Each structure stands twice: as C-alpha cells, then as structure tokens.
Amino acid sequence: SNCGGNTRVNSDEPAPVVQSGPQIKAPIGKEQPLKEQQPAKLLPSSLASQPKKIALLVPMQGRLAEAGIAVSDGRFAAYYQSTSGNLPHIHRYDSSQDAAAAYQQAVNDGAELIIGPVDKDGVNKISQLPSLKVPLLSLTYPDQQPAQPLANFYQFGLAVEDEGRQAARQAMLNGHSRALIVSTPQEVSERSAQAFATEFQQLGGTITGKTNFASLDKFSENFSQVMLLNESKARAALLQQQLGTKLEFTPRRRADVSMIFIAVTPEQGRQIKPTLVFQYANSIPVYATSSIYSGTVDAVKNEDLNGVLFNTLPWVFDSANPVKQAIAQTSKSAAVYGRLHALGADAFQLSSRLAQLKQAPQTKIDSATGTLQLMPDGRIEREQMWARFNQGLAEPLATVVDANPQEA
C-alpha cells in the first residue's frame, strides 16, 4: 500500500522509493524547484525480512486513548487497503499503564516487529531498557536519546524539529540568509523555533532578531522595536523639531531582514500577518510550519494569511488517497486527529520497509507524512511538502517561489 499517492502497489513488492537529485542553490528572486526525484534501485533481499507478526502498542484508556485510536485507525485502514495476499498478523496491546511491560508481553507472544508507543513517557521507558530483543518502531521520540545508539530502536513521529529544520534549509536554498523568528510561549513553538535557528546558523545564516507572540498589543510593540521602527520615528521627530515644520513621513524598517519564520497556530498567524503589513514588513517572505494550517478550508478567515509559505504533510492535500477515504468513512475520531491517521498509515508502510531503509541508508520513501529517510541513529527523518496561502486558500506548490506576492 502506498499511502502517499494514488498508485497501488502490492505489499509483497517493495514500494516505489525515491532518491533526491542534486540540490542547486537558486539565485534570489528565482524559483527553486523541489528535489527532483528519481527511482531508487529496489532491493529484493528486503522481502525475506518482512515481519509476519506485528504488535501495535497504543494507549486504549486515559487521556491519550483518542490519540491511540487515531493512530490505530490509520494503521488498520492502510492494512485493509493493501492489495497484498501476504499481510502480517497484527495484535494490539494497551500501553496506557506500562509501555515497557506491554513491549515485553509482545516479545513473549512472538512479535517480530513492535510499533509504538505514541506517548513520550512510554518511549522514554523503553529507550532506557538495556537492550531490545525485537525491533521497535516508536511513534514519537524520547526526551533524551540513548547515550549509545540502541540496536533495534527505530524512531518515527511528527517532530516539529524536523519542520523547523526543513524551513531553514528551504529559506537558505531560496537565498535568504538573514532571518527574524517569531515564536510563542508554548513549548512546541519554542522547540520548532530553536530547531530552525540552529539549522539556519549551521548553514551560514544569521538570526537578526527573535520576538515572542503572547498577545497582539505586546507583539506589535515588540515587533516595532525589533524592526527598528521606533528609531526611524525618533529620527523623523528630531528632524521635524530641528526644521520647525511638519514633514510627510513613512517610517523605515531595518533592511537587513530577508525572511521571517513563524512557529504559530492559525489563530495567532491571522493576527501576526496583518501586523507585518501595518509595520511596513509586508514585502518580507514569511515561512511557517504545518501548525499554521489546521486543514480546514476557510477562505474568509485565512485571507489574512495570504503569502505565507508553510511545510506540511502530503496527506493534507491527498483527497484521492484510498486510505484517507476509508478512514473518513469508518473512523469516529475528529478531523483534528488527521495527522495521527497519517502517522498510523505510514507506520504500516514502514513496517515492511525498515530492512530496505537499513540496507540502503540513502533510500527515501514518499509517504503520507512526507519523504522518509532512516538516519544512522535510528531516527526516521521527514521532509514535508510546501504550500502557500493564496486568496485565503492553502495551495500545494510544485516549486517554492522566492517572492511574497502582493495581493491585489
């Protein structure tokens, strides 16, 4: 089952995989195509090592039960949409009380691959075990990576850090080397902003400033300061005083900010973007993460987000995906859990691909949550697709354009 598109492939055949072509830096003002994708060599040897018995560790009770159901729904929808006659047997275990005990029970029951848990506490406990007898594909990341890489420990999840790093790479690729960061007091926003800043600076970029969005009034004042508008106004006031006459005057913002990165929710974004217009920063390209778009189409509300570029899951725009259609018909979980449906669907795809990814580390797989690649430490890193708000609608992009189009 290929969850990332409309092509159907048998699970007992390797899924289509892609490898990225060379990336060429785009001159400022030009379009930078997304990675060219070429078919990777298929590895028949990975077929023999596909697991026949899989355990799924998800919370079935408590505060994370709905998240567990959403992941499970995505996993089983992908399973039942598969056209393979060679499907593995899947057994579900409740990880809400003790994830390490659930893992051990699955091992005792003969599981050949264990998927989960979805909560950090559970993954933290399992990652601290001295060894893992059976491969584990966790669906989130531990707070602390094991001091030594833990054999059989694969980590997959919807990490906001991946999104922040990707935004930094794309901004630099598009010729932006001086960034201003807008984050919020929420931990998830701070993590995204920090990942962006670290990657951006490692690539040779400069962070020209950072401001926090807690309330609109405070943000407007802080943004005005960070863009040096107050200094511009003070210079004008001094000049008027010296000349003794009133001048026609438009404040000038600092000219050394080439892009703005925002790690915010749709509601926050709809307040921030008009403030940029008001503060004479409308011509600066704005990059965001997937948190800027809930997936709900609302052209009126999202008009204020026009021009914002953001990376997101291919799943969001893939309405023809049979797995997504099956979930829409059968799942009772709310639309807000769409990302977790995609995570569950990709967990199914990865369960038959781990051996292939390990054998050929350069291999990349197109999927519902992005383009996936296995890192040396066992983490599976995601590269998402790009979209832009235009006339209030989120539009997927084939290329990421280095301009912030002015709305008519």
XYZ file of C-alpha atoms in Angstrom:
408
model
C 0.000 0.000 0.000
C 1.392 3.369 -0.985
C -0.136 5.895 1.392
C 1.432 8.943 -0.193
C -0.357 8.870 -3.542
C -2.879 7.150 -5.751
C -0.655 4.348 -7.077
C -1.463 0.979 -5.554
C 1.348 -1.478 -5.037
C 1.356 -4.959 -3.557
C 2.848 -5.089 -0.053
C 4.907 -8.137 -1.019
C 6.720 -5.978 -3.552
C 8.967 -3.105 -2.491
C 7.102 0.216 -2.584
C 8.228 2.877 -5.026
C 11.080 4.762 -3.426
C 12.829 7.916 -4.477
C 16.251 9.373 -4.050
C 16.873 13.081 -4.114
C 18.811 14.525 -7.003
C 21.466 17.204 -6.531
C 20.188 20.416 -4.983
C 21.138 23.624 -6.766
C 21.019 26.902 -4.920
C 18.564 29.298 -6.536
C 19.521 32.910 -7.095
C 17.408 35.386 -5.151
C 14.179 36.155 -6.971
C 14.148 32.848 -8.869
C 12.064 29.754 -8.376
C 13.788 26.849 -6.665
C 12.259 23.534 -7.732
C 11.716 20.970 -5.013
C 14.041 17.973 -5.147
C 13.997 16.079 -8.416
C 13.036 12.523 -7.619
C 14.495 9.502 -9.340
C 13.542 5.871 -8.768
C 15.899 4.103 -6.385
C 17.100 0.596 -7.027
C 14.689 -1.907 -5.475
C 16.083 -4.397 -3.027
C 14.553 -7.888 -3.362
C 16.613 -9.074 -0.370
C 14.457 -6.933 1.933
C 11.365 -9.014 1.079
C 12.502 -12.044 3.047
C 12.943 -9.999 6.224
C 9.435 -8.536 6.312
C 7.757 -9.299 9.663
C 4.884 -11.786 9.688
C 3.698 -10.942 13.223
C 3.420 -7.303 14.335
C 2.448 -5.831 17.704
C 0.872 -2.361 17.974
C 1.355 -0.616 21.345
C -1.248 2.132 21.779
C -2.994 3.667 24.794
C -6.552 2.279 24.949
C -7.589 4.210 28.058
C -6.796 7.508 29.783
C -6.125 10.943 28.299
C -4.250 9.604 25.233
C -6.851 6.977 24.303
C -8.272 9.054 21.412
C -4.781 9.624 20.004
C -4.157 5.885 20.275
C -7.407 5.134 18.425
C -6.498 7.617 15.650
C -3.071 6.018 15.093
C -4.686 2.577 15.182
C -7.377 3.667 12.671
C -4.679 4.914 10.265
C -2.655 1.739 10.694
C -5.566 -0.632 10.072
C -7.021 1.438 7.203
C -3.675 1.133 5.390
C -3.623 -2.586 6.260
C -7.078 -3.273 4.826
C -6.456 -1.129 1.736
C -3.394 -3.188 0.893
C -3.847 -5.484 -2.113
C -1.269 -7.989 -0.861
C -2.363 -11.519 -0.082
C 0.640 -11.751 2.225
C -0.331 -9.435 5.078
C 1.244 -9.795 8.528
C -0.827 -10.666 11.575
C -1.322 -7.597 13.834
C -2.153 -7.707 17.551
C -2.913 -4.603 19.612
C -1.615 -4.093 23.177
C -2.698 -1.428 25.665
C 0.338 0.711 26.550
C -1.504 3.208 28.798
C -0.349 1.637 32.094
C 3.160 0.318 31.431
C 4.631 0.529 27.928
C 7.761 -1.458 28.849
C 5.593 -4.309 30.181
C 3.434 -4.192 27.018
C 6.621 -4.403 24.918
C 7.810 -7.434 26.905
C 4.422 -9.124 26.562
C 4.535 -8.625 22.776
C 8.043 -10.140 22.697
C 6.818 -13.146 24.731
C 3.898 -13.564 22.291
C 6.296 -13.901 19.368
C 6.061 -10.456 17.726
C 8.717 -9.872 15.048
C 8.207 -6.080 14.980
C 6.657 -3.843 17.627
C 5.132 -0.477 16.652
C 4.559 2.219 19.296
C 4.086 3.596 21.826
C 2.755 7.027 20.837
C 3.443 8.809 24.150
C 6.785 10.224 25.315
C 6.610 8.604 28.787
C 6.252 5.167 27.216
C 9.043 5.725 24.688
C 11.298 7.164 27.423
C 10.868 3.976 29.485
C 11.525 1.635 26.569
C 14.529 3.654 25.346
C 16.144 3.143 28.787
C 15.988 -0.663 28.569
C 19.476 -2.228 28.340
C 18.597 -3.902 25.041
C 15.662 -4.537 22.691
C 15.252 -8.184 21.721
C 12.712 -7.377 18.982
C 12.854 -4.280 16.691
C 10.702 -1.384 17.921
C 9.359 1.415 15.701
C 8.309 4.097 18.204
C 5.741 6.681 17.110
C 7.339 9.580 18.939
C 10.845 10.469 20.117
C 12.341 10.103 23.618
C 13.200 13.262 25.552
C 16.818 12.087 25.679
C 18.454 9.983 23.005
C 20.184 6.867 24.461
C 23.838 7.606 25.308
C 24.838 4.807 22.929
C 22.604 4.049 19.915
C 20.242 1.244 20.971
C 20.158 -1.638 18.486
C 16.664 -2.431 17.128
C 15.348 1.022 18.190
C 13.760 2.918 15.280
C 12.110 6.278 15.967
C 9.381 7.819 13.870
C 6.991 10.659 14.649
C 5.665 14.076 13.734
C 8.586 16.026 15.197
C 8.205 19.814 14.985
C 12.005 19.990 14.967
C 12.050 18.312 11.527
C 9.707 21.032 10.240
C 11.796 23.863 11.670
C 14.993 22.456 10.162
C 13.309 21.985 6.776
C 12.109 25.607 6.781
C 15.682 26.747 7.473
C 17.073 24.663 4.605
C 14.448 25.903 2.138
C 14.922 29.549 3.151
C 18.678 29.302 2.636
C 18.134 27.474 -0.653
C 15.988 30.419 -1.760
C 18.761 32.881 -0.992
C 17.593 34.161 2.420
C 20.488 34.439 4.841
C 19.106 36.837 7.484
C 16.057 35.673 9.448
C 13.764 37.072 12.095
C 11.997 34.472 14.284
C 8.514 34.786 15.783
C 7.545 32.123 18.333
C 5.064 31.811 21.217
C 5.474 30.787 24.874
C 4.153 27.294 24.006
C 6.847 24.599 24.306
C 6.113 23.146 20.851
C 6.615 26.585 19.259
C 9.890 27.141 21.112
C 11.212 23.734 20.023
C 10.360 24.473 16.393
C 11.961 27.938 16.565
C 15.107 26.568 18.219
C 15.478 23.834 15.567
C 15.077 26.464 12.830
C 17.663 28.782 14.413
C 20.250 26.008 14.932
C 19.943 24.656 11.371
C 19.847 28.157 9.828
C 23.040 29.205 11.615
C 24.797 25.920 10.809
C 24.062 26.605 7.129
C 25.693 30.032 7.439
C 22.592 32.147 8.060
C 22.261 34.943 10.630
C 19.384 35.351 13.096
C 18.788 39.115 13.105
C 16.223 39.025 15.897
C 13.656 36.980 17.792
C 10.323 38.130 19.138
C 7.569 36.423 21.096
C 3.847 36.424 20.380
C 1.863 36.303 23.629
C -0.741 38.993 22.876
C -1.336 41.217 19.840
C -0.635 44.515 21.648
C 2.654 43.283 23.094
C 3.689 41.680 19.788
C 3.009 44.853 17.806
C 5.168 46.833 20.230
C 7.955 44.198 20.305
C 7.952 43.786 16.519
C 8.181 47.544 16.047
C 11.271 47.568 18.279
C 12.957 44.588 16.634
C 12.395 46.123 13.168
C 13.924 49.410 14.435
C 10.787 51.375 13.503
C 10.941 53.295 16.789
C 14.407 54.566 15.877
C 13.117 55.655 12.451
C 10.230 57.552 14.103
C 12.604 59.150 16.611
C 14.879 60.370 13.779
C 11.875 61.878 11.991
C 10.665 63.585 15.169
C 14.135 65.064 15.758
C 14.325 66.309 12.155
C 10.869 67.937 12.425
C 11.923 69.595 15.673
C 15.116 70.947 14.098
C 13.337 72.217 10.982
C 10.374 73.503 12.939
C 7.946 72.143 10.358
C 5.744 69.040 9.973
C 7.053 66.511 7.449
C 5.270 63.895 5.352
C 6.884 60.778 6.757
C 6.763 56.981 6.368
C 8.810 55.076 8.964
C 11.584 52.914 7.512
C 12.137 49.416 8.878
C 15.561 47.816 9.058
C 16.662 46.492 5.668
C 18.721 43.511 6.828
C 15.855 41.024 7.386
C 15.402 38.817 4.315
C 12.767 36.427 5.735
C 10.558 35.855 8.781
C 9.997 32.409 10.339
C 6.820 31.973 12.399
C 6.049 28.938 14.596
C 2.417 29.692 15.455
C -1.184 28.432 15.292
C -3.661 29.580 12.584
C -5.339 31.959 15.067
C -2.007 33.538 16.018
C -0.903 33.704 12.374
C -4.094 35.546 11.415
C -3.160 38.264 13.926
C 0.562 38.361 13.126
C 0.417 38.673 9.309
C -1.727 41.894 9.262
C 0.644 43.351 11.885
C 3.530 42.858 9.451
C 1.601 44.909 6.860
C 0.956 47.611 9.441
C 4.637 47.609 10.426
C 5.887 48.051 6.820
C 7.154 44.439 6.599
C 4.669 43.112 4.043
C 7.364 42.573 1.383
C 9.390 40.176 3.569
C 8.719 36.473 2.775
C 7.137 34.587 5.687
C 7.867 30.881 6.262
C 5.901 28.711 8.704
C 5.482 25.116 9.856
C 2.422 22.878 9.489
C 0.942 24.325 12.701
C -0.207 27.379 10.661
C -2.853 25.292 8.825
C -5.449 23.098 10.507
C -6.533 21.514 7.223
C -9.930 23.205 7.429
C -10.771 25.194 4.271
C -11.869 28.710 5.266
C -11.030 31.289 2.588
C -12.521 34.188 4.568
C -10.671 33.569 7.827
C -7.408 32.613 6.120
C -7.339 35.688 3.848
C -5.096 37.256 6.491
C -2.507 34.508 5.914
C -2.062 35.260 2.187
C 1.523 34.818 1.017
C 2.638 32.645 3.951
C 4.718 29.631 2.832
C 4.495 26.537 5.038
C 5.602 22.927 5.010
C 3.017 20.256 5.751
C 2.055 16.590 5.382
C 1.237 15.468 1.797
C -1.751 13.729 3.461
C -3.414 17.144 3.963
C -3.893 17.630 0.199
C -4.198 13.993 -0.899
C -8.001 13.695 -1.066
C -7.780 10.815 -3.585
C -5.792 8.623 -1.183
C -7.880 5.429 -0.691
C -6.556 5.036 2.873
C -7.700 8.556 3.742
C -11.091 7.917 2.108
C -11.518 4.686 4.072
C -10.765 6.484 7.349
C -13.262 9.253 6.504
C -15.964 6.613 6.040
C -15.213 4.467 9.089
C -13.331 6.447 11.733
C -15.143 8.196 14.555
C -12.112 10.290 15.540
C -12.293 14.039 14.903
C -10.594 15.786 11.959
C -8.008 17.198 14.374
C -6.556 13.674 14.506
C -5.840 13.621 10.745
C -2.098 13.903 11.358
C -2.220 10.841 13.609
C -4.171 8.914 10.969
C -1.312 9.675 8.559
C 1.233 8.618 11.192
C -0.567 5.281 11.647
C -0.813 4.736 7.879
C 2.921 5.391 7.473
C 3.734 3.061 10.370
C 2.157 0.312 8.269
C 4.186 1.279 5.207
C 7.407 1.428 7.244
C 6.837 -1.969 8.875
C 7.677 -3.671 5.577
C 10.380 -1.178 4.597
C 12.696 -0.973 7.619
C 15.062 -3.667 6.308
C 15.311 -1.855 2.968
C 15.984 1.527 4.624
C 18.666 -0.045 6.809
C 20.360 -1.798 3.866
C 20.401 1.364 1.731
C 20.583 4.435 4.036
C 20.322 6.857 1.087
C 16.903 5.442 0.155
C 13.940 7.789 0.581
C 10.297 6.744 0.619
C 7.422 9.050 -0.363
C 4.596 8.647 2.126
C 1.580 10.255 3.790
C 3.666 12.270 6.281
C 6.450 13.277 3.880
C 9.596 11.855 2.313
C 11.138 9.480 4.848
C 14.801 8.589 5.350
C 16.467 6.483 8.056
C 19.250 8.327 9.927
C 22.319 6.495 11.351
C 20.976 6.814 14.926
C 17.702 5.030 14.056
C 15.580 8.176 13.699
C 13.393 8.390 10.610
C 13.532 11.983 9.363
C 10.655 13.512 7.413
C 10.856 16.076 4.624
C 7.404 17.604 4.107
C 5.826 19.246 1.055
C 5.352 23.012 0.672
C 2.173 25.068 0.298
C 1.201 28.740 0.251
C -1.902 30.682 1.208
C -3.398 32.433 -1.799
C -6.766 34.233 -1.623
C -7.389 32.516 1.708
C -6.804 29.002 0.355
C -3.820 26.731 1.044
C -2.339 25.674 -2.302
C 0.258 22.900 -2.677
C 3.404 24.014 -4.510
C 5.496 22.144 -7.057
C 8.182 24.797 -6.579
C 8.914 27.110 -3.677
C 8.941 30.642 -5.064
C 11.259 33.195 -3.525
C 8.760 36.044 -3.520
C 5.948 37.220 -1.310
C 3.273 38.073 -3.888
C 1.303 41.206 -3.140
C -2.427 40.587 -3.065
C -4.481 42.699 -5.452
